[in-house]
Tab-separated table of C-alpha atoms in Angstrom:
chain	number	residue	atom	x	y	z
A	1	MET	CA	-4.476	-19.636	13.325
A	2	THR	CA	-1.095	-20.441	11.836
A	3	VAL	CA	0.154	-17.830	9.415
A	4	THR	CA	2.460	-19.066	6.699
A	5	THR	CA	4.704	-16.396	5.243
A	6	THR	CA	6.442	-16.453	1.905
A	7	THR	CA	8.733	-13.592	0.932
A	8	THR	CA	9.483	-13.091	-2.739
A	9	THR	CA	12.202	-11.033	-4.371
A	10	THR	CA	9.578	-9.311	-6.518
A	11	THR	CA	9.651	-5.536	-6.480
A	12	LEU	CA	6.216	-4.047	-7.054
A	13	ASN	CA	5.617	-1.464	-9.745
A	14	LEU	CA	3.090	0.605	-7.843
A	15	PRO	CA	1.102	3.253	-9.744
A	16	ILE	CA	2.485	6.801	-9.751
A	17	ILE	CA	-0.164	9.484	-9.235
A	18	ASP	CA	0.608	13.056	-10.317
A	19	ILE	CA	-1.452	15.192	-7.967
A	20	SER	CA	-0.775	18.305	-10.075
A	21	SER	CA	-2.265	16.905	-13.285
A	22	PRO	CA	-4.974	19.179	-14.763
A	23	ASP	CA	-6.898	16.081	-15.897
A	24	ARG	CA	-8.520	15.390	-12.531
A	25	ILE	CA	-10.940	12.768	-13.814
A	26	SER	CA	-8.151	10.694	-15.328
A	27	THR	CA	-6.127	11.088	-12.113
A	28	ALA	CA	-9.139	10.024	-10.029
A	29	ASN	CA	-9.576	6.933	-12.210
A	30	SER	CA	-5.920	6.037	-11.718
A	31	ILE	CA	-6.328	6.427	-7.949
A	32	ARG	CA	-9.354	4.130	-8.002
A	33	GLN	CA	-7.431	1.449	-9.860
A	34	ALA	CA	-4.500	1.768	-7.442
A	35	CYS	CA	-6.762	1.549	-4.366
A	36	VAL	CA	-8.626	-1.483	-5.694
A	37	GLU	CA	-5.547	-3.391	-6.859
A	38	TYR	CA	-2.930	-2.448	-4.263
A	39	GLY	CA	-4.168	-0.098	-1.552
A	40	PHE	CA	-0.795	1.642	-2.115
A	41	PHE	CA	0.540	4.143	-4.640
A	42	TYR	CA	3.197	6.814	-5.138
A	43	LEU	CA	2.271	10.503	-5.073
A	44	VAL	CA	4.382	13.021	-7.013
A	45	ASN	CA	4.294	16.817	-7.465
A	46	HIS	CA	2.766	17.008	-3.998
A	47	GLY	CA	4.341	20.276	-2.846
A	48	VAL	CA	7.059	18.894	-0.545
A	49	ASP	CA	10.280	19.484	-2.458
A	50	GLU	CA	13.220	17.097	-2.232
A	51	ASP	CA	15.551	19.598	-0.547
A	52	PHE	CA	13.034	20.136	2.234
A	53	MET	CA	12.550	16.374	2.601
A	54	LYS	CA	16.307	16.029	3.029
A	55	GLN	CA	16.297	18.795	5.636
A	56	ALA	CA	13.482	17.094	7.557
A	57	PHE	CA	15.373	13.781	7.635
A	58	GLU	CA	18.540	15.555	8.792
A	59	GLU	CA	16.631	17.158	11.688
A	60	SER	CA	14.983	13.826	12.502
A	61	ALA	CA	18.388	12.123	12.640
A	62	LYS	CA	19.700	14.841	14.970
A	63	PHE	CA	16.955	14.065	17.486
A	64	PHE	CA	17.373	10.300	17.393
A	65	SER	CA	21.150	10.668	17.800
A	66	LEU	CA	20.680	12.452	21.138
A	67	PRO	CA	21.622	10.525	24.295
A	68	ILE	CA	18.741	8.430	25.601
A	69	GLU	CA	18.438	10.584	28.739
A	70	HIS	CA	17.465	13.561	26.569
A	71	LYS	CA	14.940	11.573	24.546
A	72	ILE	CA	13.329	9.946	27.582
A	73	LYS	CA	12.472	13.405	28.941
A	74	LEU	CA	10.015	13.631	26.035
A	75	ASN	CA	8.461	10.187	26.604
A	76	ARG	CA	5.078	9.728	24.935
A	77	LYS	CA	2.058	11.321	26.593
A	78	GLU	CA	-1.345	11.717	24.930
A	79	TYR	CA	0.087	10.037	21.802
A	80	ARG	CA	2.731	12.756	21.526
A	81	GLY	CA	6.449	12.505	22.095
A	82	TYR	CA	9.138	9.843	22.102
A	83	THR	CA	8.695	6.068	21.934
A	84	PRO	CA	11.870	4.025	22.564
A	85	LEU	CA	13.038	0.805	20.914
A	86	TYR	CA	10.820	-2.255	21.505
A	87	ALA	CA	8.006	-0.222	23.142
A	88	GLU	CA	5.540	-1.135	20.388
A	89	LYS	CA	4.491	-4.440	18.856
A	90	LEU	CA	2.192	-3.959	15.862
A	91	ASP	CA	1.528	-7.703	15.586
A	92	PRO	CA	0.269	-8.881	19.011
A	93	SER	CA	0.732	-12.532	17.984
A	94	SER	CA	4.464	-12.012	17.491
A	95	LEU	CA	6.747	-13.674	20.036
A	96	SER	CA	9.289	-10.851	19.816
A	97	LYS	CA	9.833	-8.471	22.720
A	98	GLY	CA	8.707	-5.586	20.523
A	99	ASP	CA	9.447	-3.872	17.225
A	100	PRO	CA	13.061	-2.632	16.944
A	101	LYS	CA	12.344	0.974	16.059
A	102	GLU	CA	12.104	4.284	17.876
A	103	SER	CA	9.761	7.109	17.012
A	104	PHE	CA	8.476	10.571	17.815
A	105	TYR	CA	4.857	11.708	17.493
A	106	ILE	CA	3.673	15.229	16.720
A	107	GLY	CA	-0.068	15.704	17.144
A	108	PRO	CA	-2.543	17.937	15.289
A	109	LEU	CA	-1.478	21.544	14.811
A	110	THR	CA	-4.925	22.457	13.476
A	111	ASP	CA	-6.728	22.264	16.829
A	112	THR	CA	-5.799	25.115	19.174
A	113	THR	CA	-7.362	23.262	22.122
A	114	SER	CA	-4.896	20.367	21.894
A	115	VAL	CA	-1.807	21.777	20.185
A	116	HIS	CA	-0.263	22.526	23.595
A	117	LEU	CA	-0.049	18.766	24.222
A	118	ASN	CA	2.802	18.468	21.737
A	119	GLN	CA	6.282	18.032	23.148
A	120	TRP	CA	9.385	19.546	21.544
A	121	PRO	CA	13.128	19.046	21.955
A	122	SER	CA	15.065	21.876	23.555
A	123	GLU	CA	15.719	24.797	21.207
A	124	GLU	CA	19.218	25.004	22.669
A	125	LEU	CA	19.949	21.461	21.495
A	126	LEU	CA	18.023	21.555	18.215
A	127	PRO	CA	17.225	25.157	17.243
A	128	ASN	CA	15.730	24.338	13.815
A	129	TRP	CA	13.869	21.190	14.794
A	130	ARG	CA	10.444	22.526	15.730
A	131	PRO	CA	10.026	24.991	12.828
A	132	THR	CA	11.136	22.293	10.361
A	133	MET	CA	8.640	19.739	11.672
A	134	GLU	CA	5.800	22.249	11.880
A	135	SER	CA	6.449	23.300	8.294
A	136	LEU	CA	6.553	19.636	7.232
A	137	PHE	CA	3.242	19.015	8.979
A	138	TRP	CA	1.479	21.813	7.096
A	139	LYS	CA	2.991	20.832	3.738
A	140	ILE	CA	1.896	17.186	4.014
A	141	LEU	CA	-1.519	18.188	5.370
A	142	SER	CA	-2.054	20.360	2.292
A	143	ALA	CA	-1.081	17.455	0.015
A	144	GLY	CA	-3.374	15.135	1.946
A	145	LYS	CA	-6.368	17.440	1.574
A	146	GLU	CA	-5.801	17.749	-2.163
A	147	LEU	CA	-5.438	13.984	-2.437
A	148	LEU	CA	-8.698	13.402	-0.560
A	149	SER	CA	-10.561	15.568	-3.054
A	150	LEU	CA	-9.265	13.266	-5.793
A	151	ILE	CA	-10.143	10.174	-3.749
A	152	ALA	CA	-13.693	11.555	-3.453
A	153	LEU	CA	-13.857	11.910	-7.241
A	154	SER	CA	-12.524	8.368	-7.603
A	155	LEU	CA	-15.524	7.161	-5.581
A	156	ASN	CA	-18.011	9.077	-7.761
A	157	LEU	CA	-18.535	11.671	-5.039
A	158	ASP	CA	-18.258	15.466	-5.173
A	159	GLU	CA	-14.623	16.500	-4.902
A	160	ASN	CA	-15.414	18.505	-1.746
A	161	TYR	CA	-17.320	15.576	-0.195
A	162	PHE	CA	-14.918	15.075	2.721
A	163	GLU	CA	-15.270	18.752	3.588
A	164	LYS	CA	-19.079	18.476	3.441
A	165	ILE	CA	-19.103	15.683	6.016
A	166	SER	CA	-16.608	17.603	8.208
A	167	ALA	CA	-13.878	14.998	7.761
A	168	LEU	CA	-11.359	17.781	7.083
A	169	ASN	CA	-12.577	20.146	9.774
A	170	LYS	CA	-9.640	20.063	12.202
A	171	PRO	CA	-8.529	16.579	11.107
A	172	GLU	CA	-6.836	14.247	13.570
A	173	ALA	CA	-3.520	14.393	11.737
A	174	PHE	CA	-0.405	12.950	13.384
A	175	LEU	CA	3.151	13.218	12.115
A	176	ARG	CA	5.410	10.378	13.201
A	177	LEU	CA	9.173	10.307	12.776
A	178	LEU	CA	10.720	6.832	12.771
A	179	ARG	CA	14.200	5.365	12.996
A	180	TYR	CA	15.089	1.723	12.386
A	181	PRO	CA	18.625	0.912	13.608
A	182	GLY	CA	20.986	-0.665	11.109
A	183	GLU	CA	22.952	-2.815	13.537
A	184	LEU	CA	20.208	-5.467	13.604
A	185	GLY	CA	21.441	-6.806	10.301
A	186	SER	CA	18.909	-8.473	8.026
A	187	SER	CA	16.734	-11.375	9.072
A	188	GLU	CA	13.522	-13.127	8.109
A	189	GLU	CA	12.812	-13.611	11.826
A	190	ILE	CA	12.788	-9.942	12.886
A	191	CYS	CA	10.536	-7.194	11.578
A	192	GLY	CA	11.424	-3.541	12.041
A	193	ALA	CA	7.659	-2.979	12.000
A	194	SER	CA	5.476	-6.075	12.405
A	195	PRO	CA	2.802	-6.884	9.797
A	196	HIS	CA	-0.215	-4.586	10.172
A	197	SER	CA	-2.698	-2.427	8.360
A	198	ASP	CA	-3.181	1.203	9.392
A	199	TYR	CA	-6.333	1.996	11.334
A	200	GLY	CA	-7.335	5.318	9.870
A	201	MET	CA	-8.283	7.097	6.668
A	202	ILE	CA	-5.030	7.477	4.695
A	203	THR	CA	-1.318	7.471	5.499
A	204	LEU	CA	1.300	9.479	3.615
A	205	LEU	CA	4.852	8.181	3.984
A	206	MET	CA	8.264	9.665	3.225
A	207	THR	CA	11.411	7.519	3.396
A	208	ASN	CA	15.120	8.301	3.177
A	209	GLY	CA	15.627	5.764	0.386
A	210	VAL	CA	16.734	2.769	2.452
A	211	PRO	CA	14.603	-0.250	1.453
A	212	GLY	CA	12.658	-2.510	3.796
A	213	LEU	CA	8.978	-1.715	3.204
A	214	GLN	CA	6.971	-4.706	1.978
A	215	ILE	CA	3.272	-5.243	1.323
A	216	CYS	CA	1.008	-8.287	1.192
A	217	LYS	CA	-1.713	-7.550	-1.372
A	218	GLU	CA	-4.012	-10.400	-0.325
A	219	LYS	CA	-4.182	-10.203	3.452
A	220	LEU	CA	-6.676	-13.039	3.909
A	221	LYS	CA	-4.878	-15.507	1.642
A	222	GLN	CA	-2.514	-18.177	2.941
A	223	PRO	CA	0.389	-18.395	2.593
A	224	GLN	CA	1.092	-14.681	2.800
A	225	VAL	CA	3.222	-13.393	-0.052
A	226	TRP	CA	5.318	-10.300	0.662
A	227	GLU	CA	6.672	-8.014	-2.055
A	228	ASP	CA	9.162	-5.146	-1.866
A	229	VAL	CA	8.129	-1.525	-2.343
A	230	SER	CA	10.930	0.338	-4.084
A	231	HIS	CA	11.971	3.914	-3.388
A	232	VAL	CA	10.965	6.566	-5.929
A	233	GLU	CA	13.021	9.715	-5.413
A	234	GLY	CA	10.860	12.626	-4.268
A	235	ALA	CA	7.638	10.605	-4.143
A	236	ILE	CA	5.383	10.144	-1.144
A	237	ILE	CA	3.989	6.633	-0.610
A	238	VAL	CA	0.252	6.607	0.151
A	239	ASN	CA	-1.730	3.738	1.618
A	240	ILE	CA	-5.387	3.219	2.416
A	241	GLY	CA	-6.321	2.599	6.054
A	242	ASP	CA	-8.960	0.386	7.657
A	243	MET	CA	-11.336	3.320	8.164
A	244	MET	CA	-11.348	4.079	4.442
A	245	GLU	CA	-11.982	0.398	3.760
A	246	ARG	CA	-14.997	0.592	6.066
A	247	TRP	CA	-16.211	3.860	4.510
A	248	THR	CA	-16.045	2.362	1.001
A	249	ASN	CA	-17.733	-0.917	1.961
A	250	CYS	CA	-14.485	-2.754	1.135
A	251	VAL	CA	-14.330	-1.355	-2.409
A	252	TYR	CA	-10.952	0.056	-1.352
A	253	GLN	CA	-9.100	-2.326	0.937
A	254	SER	CA	-6.360	-1.578	3.409
A	255	THR	CA	-3.195	-3.559	2.798
A	256	LEU	CA	-0.949	-5.461	5.184
A	257	HIS	CA	2.554	-4.033	5.280
A	258	ARG	CA	5.715	-4.393	7.310
A	259	VAL	CA	9.304	-3.163	7.460
A	260	MET	CA	12.137	-5.682	7.271
A	261	PRO	CA	15.699	-4.887	8.423
A	262	THR	CA	18.299	-4.584	5.691
A	263	GLY	CA	21.432	-3.959	7.731
A	264	LYS	CA	21.186	-0.217	7.062
A	265	GLU	CA	19.831	2.524	9.296
A	266	ARG	CA	16.428	3.585	7.966
A	267	TYR	CA	14.430	6.771	8.554
A	268	SER	CA	10.843	7.458	7.587
A	269	VAL	CA	8.115	9.985	8.291
A	270	ALA	CA	4.505	8.793	8.432
A	271	PHE	CA	1.587	11.222	8.322
A	272	PHE	CA	-1.665	9.702	9.573
A	273	MET	CA	-4.633	11.664	8.272
A	274	ASP	CA	-7.865	10.881	10.100
A	275	PRO	CA	-11.142	12.788	10.493
A	276	PRO	CA	-12.150	14.569	13.714
A	277	SER	CA	-13.362	12.245	16.466
A	278	ASP	CA	-17.011	13.320	16.061
A	279	CYS	CA	-17.100	12.622	12.283
A	280	VAL	CA	-19.509	9.770	11.487
A	281	VAL	CA	-18.003	6.983	9.384
A	282	GLU	CA	-20.897	5.621	7.342
A	283	CYS	CA	-20.828	3.732	4.050
A	284	PHE	CA	-20.639	6.107	1.086
A	285	GLU	CA	-23.803	6.000	-1.022
A	286	SER	CA	-21.708	5.334	-4.119
A	287	CYS	CA	-20.289	2.187	-2.507
A	288	CYS	CA	-23.482	0.336	-1.619
A	289	SER	CA	-26.635	-0.882	-3.337
A	290	GLU	CA	-29.427	-3.422	-2.906
A	291	SER	CA	-27.111	-6.162	-4.054
A	292	SER	CA	-24.223	-4.821	-1.978
A	293	PRO	CA	-25.656	-3.387	1.258
A	294	PRO	CA	-23.439	-1.688	3.873
A	295	ARG	CA	-21.315	-4.236	5.718
A	296	PHE	CA	-20.720	-2.038	8.757
A	297	PRO	CA	-23.004	0.153	10.900
A	298	PRO	CA	-22.273	3.890	11.223
A	299	ILE	CA	-19.767	4.785	13.929
A	300	ARG	CA	-18.028	7.934	15.139
A	301	SER	CA	-14.410	8.121	14.062
A	302	GLY	CA	-13.165	8.566	17.625
A	303	ASP	CA	-15.130	5.556	18.875
A	304	TYR	CA	-13.878	3.414	16.009
A	305	LEU	CA	-10.220	4.295	16.557
A	306	ASN	CA	-10.457	3.850	20.329
A	307	GLU	CA	-12.070	0.455	19.801
A	308	ARG	CA	-9.280	-0.596	17.441
A	309	PHE	CA	-6.587	0.569	19.848
A	310	LYS	CA	-8.080	-1.402	22.732
A	311	LEU	CA	-8.258	-4.571	20.646
A	312	THR	CA	-4.609	-4.390	19.688
A	313	TYR	CA	-2.698	-2.783	22.548
A	314	ASP	CA	-2.697	-2.674	26.302
A	315	SER	CA	-2.759	0.771	27.936
A	316	GLU	CA	1.021	1.126	27.742
A	317	LYS	CA	1.247	0.221	24.049
A	318	ASN	CA	-1.827	2.018	22.785
A	319	LEU	CA	-0.152	3.578	19.758
A	320	LYS	CA	-1.146	4.400	16.205
A	321	CYS	CA	0.002	2.058	13.459
A	322	SER	CA	2.946	3.183	11.447
A	323	ILE	CA	5.333	2.313	8.700
């Protein structure tokens, strides 16, 4: 299939969701509207203050500025560690040699049986790196859990619904640090991150303010129209993943997004929040009826994600989606 792409200069005015608002019903309604119309929104008053965000980006930059021989020692294993430039291609149909970005994965800190799989830079080289990233992980995880209670309300479910179905019992949460080099310039031919939708439940994204993120609201429509997502100081960008689309029977739809080079070095931190591998992903009762039966059969989260990985990547490029 030939994909026709049209990029506009439009900058989207995505909804801003105040997670601290005491009017939870109104907030839940706003989340529903955002998830139906865009699949993306900004999250504010989330508990990760701007000074700490700045510190996290400074530590991230310190790692990526290390000589390649130091970074390669932490090459990705078990979805944890360093991924060099061009090692990933999020759009398998792309003719490029790979996406021009490098990244570092930190796996779940909630599961004591797997936390030892994480890799960390030397404390001698980066003494504050590990404690900063661990603290960031816990802060974003807390925001994500609070957000999911509001997402449950937005779907006419109990606010503790995700806890009831064990989706938040040791969640498969991955923190991914990303760097997009600035020396690529800007081009319509090269994507820093190829067009994709995220596989999982929700993604929470922090950026350092450099533009480049674009979304395509209607992923099945041709030609594709791409619109810029602007930076809102201190906000976290949230997007719905394919698993949430499946859970909601396509009431909430995941959205195609990509990162385009702008000629400036860009840093971001993506937090992928997925349920444990044994959690069953089955259409929510509030999202189906006789006239709108479930479109997908029940499936374990781990089986679903593994299936998606195999469809998109070979064994050497079997990585989570990211922005």
